[in-house]
Tab-separated table of N, CA and C in Angstrom:
chain	number	residue	atom	x	y	z
A	1	MET	N	0.784	-1.142	-0.032
A	1	MET	CA	0.058	0.068	0.001
A	1	MET	C	0.871	1.190	-0.052
A	2	THR	N	0.338	2.224	-0.546
A	2	THR	CA	1.142	3.429	-0.518
A	2	THR	C	0.582	4.477	0.440
A	3	ASP	N	1.355	5.492	0.721
A	3	ASP	CA	0.943	6.287	1.875
A	3	ASP	C	0.383	7.583	1.323
A	4	THR	N	-0.342	7.503	0.111
A	4	THR	CA	-1.026	8.676	-0.388
A	4	THR	C	-2.238	9.055	0.340
A	5	LEU	N	-2.551	10.210	0.268
A	5	LEU	CA	-3.772	10.774	1.077
A	5	LEU	C	-5.100	10.359	0.192
A	6	PRO	N	-5.996	9.593	0.944
A	6	PRO	CA	-7.144	9.200	0.269
A	6	PRO	C	-8.037	10.480	0.030
A	7	LEU	N	-8.945	10.282	-0.979
A	7	LEU	CA	-9.815	11.465	-1.280
A	7	LEU	C	-10.668	11.910	-0.189
A	8	GLU	N	-11.218	10.981	0.573
A	8	GLU	CA	-12.051	11.232	1.717
A	8	GLU	C	-11.448	12.003	2.814
A	9	SER	N	-10.170	11.746	2.967
A	9	SER	CA	-9.312	12.422	3.987
A	9	SER	C	-8.983	13.791	3.560
A	10	ALA	N	-8.635	13.838	2.273
A	10	ALA	CA	-8.376	15.262	1.787
A	10	ALA	C	-9.498	16.221	1.757
A	11	ILE	N	-10.833	15.635	1.500
A	11	ILE	CA	-11.965	16.486	1.645
A	11	ILE	C	-12.175	16.883	3.023
A	12	MET	N	-11.921	15.953	4.087
A	12	MET	CA	-12.197	16.439	5.538
A	12	MET	C	-11.152	17.285	5.826
A	13	PHE	N	-9.817	17.213	5.407
A	13	PHE	CA	-8.842	18.383	5.694
A	13	PHE	C	-9.373	19.538	5.054
A	14	ALA	N	-9.726	19.576	3.829
A	14	ALA	CA	-10.208	20.901	3.284
A	14	ALA	C	-11.398	21.685	4.030
A	15	VAL	N	-12.312	20.770	4.382
A	15	VAL	CA	-13.467	21.346	5.227
A	15	VAL	C	-12.980	21.796	6.543
A	16	ALA	N	-12.103	21.071	7.158
A	16	ALA	CA	-11.612	21.508	8.570
A	16	ALA	C	-10.779	22.746	8.293
A	17	ALA	N	-10.071	23.008	7.196
A	17	ALA	CA	-9.351	24.094	7.020
A	17	ALA	C	-10.377	25.336	6.902
A	18	VAL	N	-11.510	25.081	6.219
A	18	VAL	CA	-12.342	26.182	6.048
A	18	VAL	C	-13.047	26.521	7.477
A	19	PHE	N	-13.422	25.513	8.169
A	19	PHE	CA	-14.073	25.948	9.464
A	19	PHE	C	-12.998	26.648	10.266
A	20	ALA	N	-11.827	26.034	10.468
A	20	ALA	CA	-10.788	26.707	11.377
A	20	ALA	C	-10.531	28.103	10.825
A	21	LEU	N	-10.308	28.497	9.603
A	21	LEU	CA	-10.074	29.798	9.163
A	21	LEU	C	-11.334	30.698	9.355
A	22	ALA	N	-12.454	30.156	9.247
A	22	ALA	CA	-13.593	30.970	9.483
A	22	ALA	C	-13.741	31.342	10.960
A	23	GLY	N	-13.598	30.373	11.718
A	23	GLY	CA	-13.526	30.547	13.258
A	23	GLY	C	-12.542	31.639	13.539
A	24	ALA	N	-11.291	31.497	13.064
A	24	ALA	CA	-10.134	32.255	13.483
A	24	ALA	C	-10.515	33.741	13.017
A	25	TRP	N	-11.066	33.907	11.869
A	25	TRP	CA	-11.364	35.187	11.267
A	25	TRP	C	-12.486	35.843	12.136
A	26	LEU	N	-13.493	35.050	12.562
A	26	LEU	CA	-14.416	35.621	13.535
A	26	LEU	C	-13.839	36.046	14.879
A	27	LEU	N	-13.034	35.378	15.370
A	27	LEU	CA	-12.319	35.736	16.640
A	27	LEU	C	-11.325	36.937	16.416
A	28	TRP	N	-10.698	36.926	15.308
A	28	TRP	CA	-9.885	38.085	14.936
A	28	TRP	C	-10.691	39.343	14.843
A	29	GLN	N	-11.940	39.303	14.442
A	29	GLN	CA	-12.793	40.504	14.375
A	29	GLN	C	-13.053	41.148	15.646
A	30	LEU	N	-12.898	40.299	16.766
A	30	LEU	CA	-13.090	40.796	18.141
A	30	LEU	C	-12.190	41.843	18.557
A	31	ARG	N	-11.090	42.055	17.784
A	31	ARG	CA	-10.115	43.050	18.185
A	31	ARG	C	-10.793	44.548	18.218
A	32	ARG	N	-11.571	44.815	17.303
A	32	ARG	CA	-12.254	46.104	17.360
A	32	ARG	C	-13.506	46.075	18.024
A	33	PRO	N	-13.863	47.364	18.360
A	33	PRO	CA	-15.150	47.433	19.039
A	33	PRO	C	-16.386	47.063	18.329
A	34	LEU	N	-17.223	46.248	18.892
A	34	LEU	CA	-18.408	45.720	18.291
A	34	LEU	C	-19.617	45.923	19.309
A	35	GLY	N	-20.801	45.738	18.771
A	35	GLY	CA	-21.791	45.770	19.595
A	35	GLY	C	-21.972	44.533	20.484
A	36	GLU	N	-22.729	44.563	21.605
A	36	GLU	CA	-22.789	43.506	22.484
A	36	GLU	C	-23.287	42.219	21.921
A	37	ALA	N	-24.292	42.333	21.118
A	37	ALA	CA	-24.852	41.017	20.418
A	37	ALA	C	-23.879	40.591	19.383
A	38	ARG	N	-23.269	41.335	18.620
A	38	ARG	CA	-22.155	40.897	17.608
A	38	ARG	C	-20.983	40.228	18.345
A	39	VAL	N	-20.529	40.699	19.442
A	39	VAL	CA	-19.392	40.166	20.285
A	39	VAL	C	-19.903	38.669	20.655
A	40	TYR	N	-21.060	38.551	21.247
A	40	TYR	CA	-21.464	37.220	21.646
A	40	TYR	C	-21.589	36.314	20.516
A	41	ALA	N	-22.233	36.792	19.326
A	41	ALA	CA	-22.315	35.897	18.224
A	41	ALA	C	-20.996	35.474	17.682
A	42	TYR	N	-20.072	36.523	17.440
A	42	TYR	CA	-18.698	36.218	16.907
A	42	TYR	C	-17.975	35.244	17.764
A	43	ARG	N	-18.095	35.419	19.031
A	43	ARG	CA	-17.340	34.638	20.049
A	43	ARG	C	-17.821	33.166	20.030
A	44	MET	N	-19.018	33.099	20.177
A	44	MET	CA	-19.832	31.717	20.173
A	44	MET	C	-19.516	31.014	18.850
A	45	THR	N	-19.761	31.678	17.627
A	45	THR	CA	-19.666	30.986	16.415
A	45	THR	C	-18.065	30.755	16.100
A	46	GLY	N	-17.411	31.706	16.498
A	46	GLY	CA	-15.848	31.657	16.238
A	46	GLY	C	-15.177	30.444	16.941
A	47	VAL	N	-15.516	30.291	18.264
A	47	VAL	CA	-15.011	29.179	19.131
A	47	VAL	C	-15.407	27.868	18.531
A	48	MET	N	-16.805	27.844	18.239
A	48	MET	CA	-17.360	26.566	17.680
A	48	MET	C	-16.825	26.154	16.349
A	49	ALA	N	-16.659	27.022	15.483
A	49	ALA	CA	-16.018	26.753	14.174
A	49	ALA	C	-14.563	26.359	14.209
A	50	LEU	N	-13.841	27.143	15.086
A	50	LEU	CA	-12.481	26.764	15.204
A	50	LEU	C	-12.224	25.378	15.857
A	51	SER	N	-13.027	25.080	16.956
A	51	SER	CA	-12.811	23.828	17.449
A	51	SER	C	-13.395	22.754	16.619
A	52	GLY	N	-14.510	22.910	15.942
A	52	GLY	CA	-14.943	22.008	14.888
A	52	GLY	C	-13.816	21.569	13.719
A	53	GLY	N	-13.212	22.753	13.404
A	53	GLY	CA	-12.148	22.539	12.271
A	53	GLY	C	-11.082	21.660	12.922
A	54	ILE	N	-10.621	21.927	14.183
A	54	ILE	CA	-9.482	21.157	14.887
A	54	ILE	C	-9.972	19.688	14.951
A	55	VAL	N	-11.159	19.509	15.548
A	55	VAL	CA	-11.633	18.027	15.729
A	55	VAL	C	-11.750	17.331	14.367
A	56	LEU	N	-12.269	17.974	13.372
A	56	LEU	CA	-12.387	17.470	12.056
A	56	LEU	C	-11.045	17.095	11.429
A	57	ALA	N	-10.102	17.982	11.667
A	57	ALA	CA	-8.642	17.684	11.105
A	57	ALA	C	-8.205	16.477	11.884
A	58	MET	N	-8.384	16.231	13.214
A	58	MET	CA	-7.905	15.130	13.924
A	58	MET	C	-8.594	13.876	13.440
A	59	SER	N	-9.816	13.961	13.074
A	59	SER	CA	-10.517	12.887	12.561
A	59	SER	C	-10.008	12.445	11.167
A	60	ALA	N	-9.738	13.479	10.422
A	60	ALA	CA	-9.168	13.155	8.998
A	60	ALA	C	-7.722	12.512	9.099
A	61	ALA	N	-6.965	12.980	10.047
A	61	ALA	CA	-5.625	12.346	10.164
A	61	ALA	C	-5.799	10.957	10.672
A	62	ALA	N	-6.713	10.625	11.720
A	62	ALA	CA	-6.946	9.222	12.177
A	62	ALA	C	-7.523	8.497	10.975
A	63	MET	N	-8.447	8.975	10.122
A	63	MET	CA	-8.879	8.229	8.996
A	63	MET	C	-7.788	7.861	8.095
A	64	TRP	N	-6.954	8.878	7.832
A	64	TRP	CA	-5.785	8.520	6.928
A	64	TRP	C	-4.916	7.491	7.427
A	65	GLN	N	-4.613	7.621	8.688
A	65	GLN	CA	-3.780	6.552	9.345
A	65	GLN	C	-4.290	5.268	9.225
A	66	TRP	N	-5.609	5.073	9.583
A	66	TRP	CA	-6.247	3.777	9.583
A	66	TRP	C	-6.296	3.085	8.049
A	67	SER	N	-6.501	4.037	7.017
A	67	SER	CA	-6.435	3.624	5.692
A	67	SER	C	-5.064	3.127	5.234
A	68	VAL	N	-3.958	3.733	5.853
A	68	VAL	CA	-2.614	3.230	5.474
A	68	VAL	C	-2.353	1.900	6.255
A	69	GLU	N	-2.755	1.724	7.339
A	69	GLU	CA	-2.424	0.563	8.136
A	69	GLU	C	-3.101	-0.725	7.550
A	70	LEU	N	-4.157	-0.695	6.840
A	70	LEU	CA	-4.831	-1.861	6.365
A	70	LEU	C	-3.949	-2.406	5.263
């Protein structure tokens, strides 16, 4: 077997990158003054998207490892 990245893992890594970048961008926007509701929404959505991207990337790495071990 080769150690190439399976298509499924590549897609998961791409989606994880989108989530992580979107979450980081939302959290980065908190540097400037915003309304109370927007701060709450950016903080909640940003943390959830960033953590979702991290967990999805870990799942993609695990799936890639499992496909290589078979």
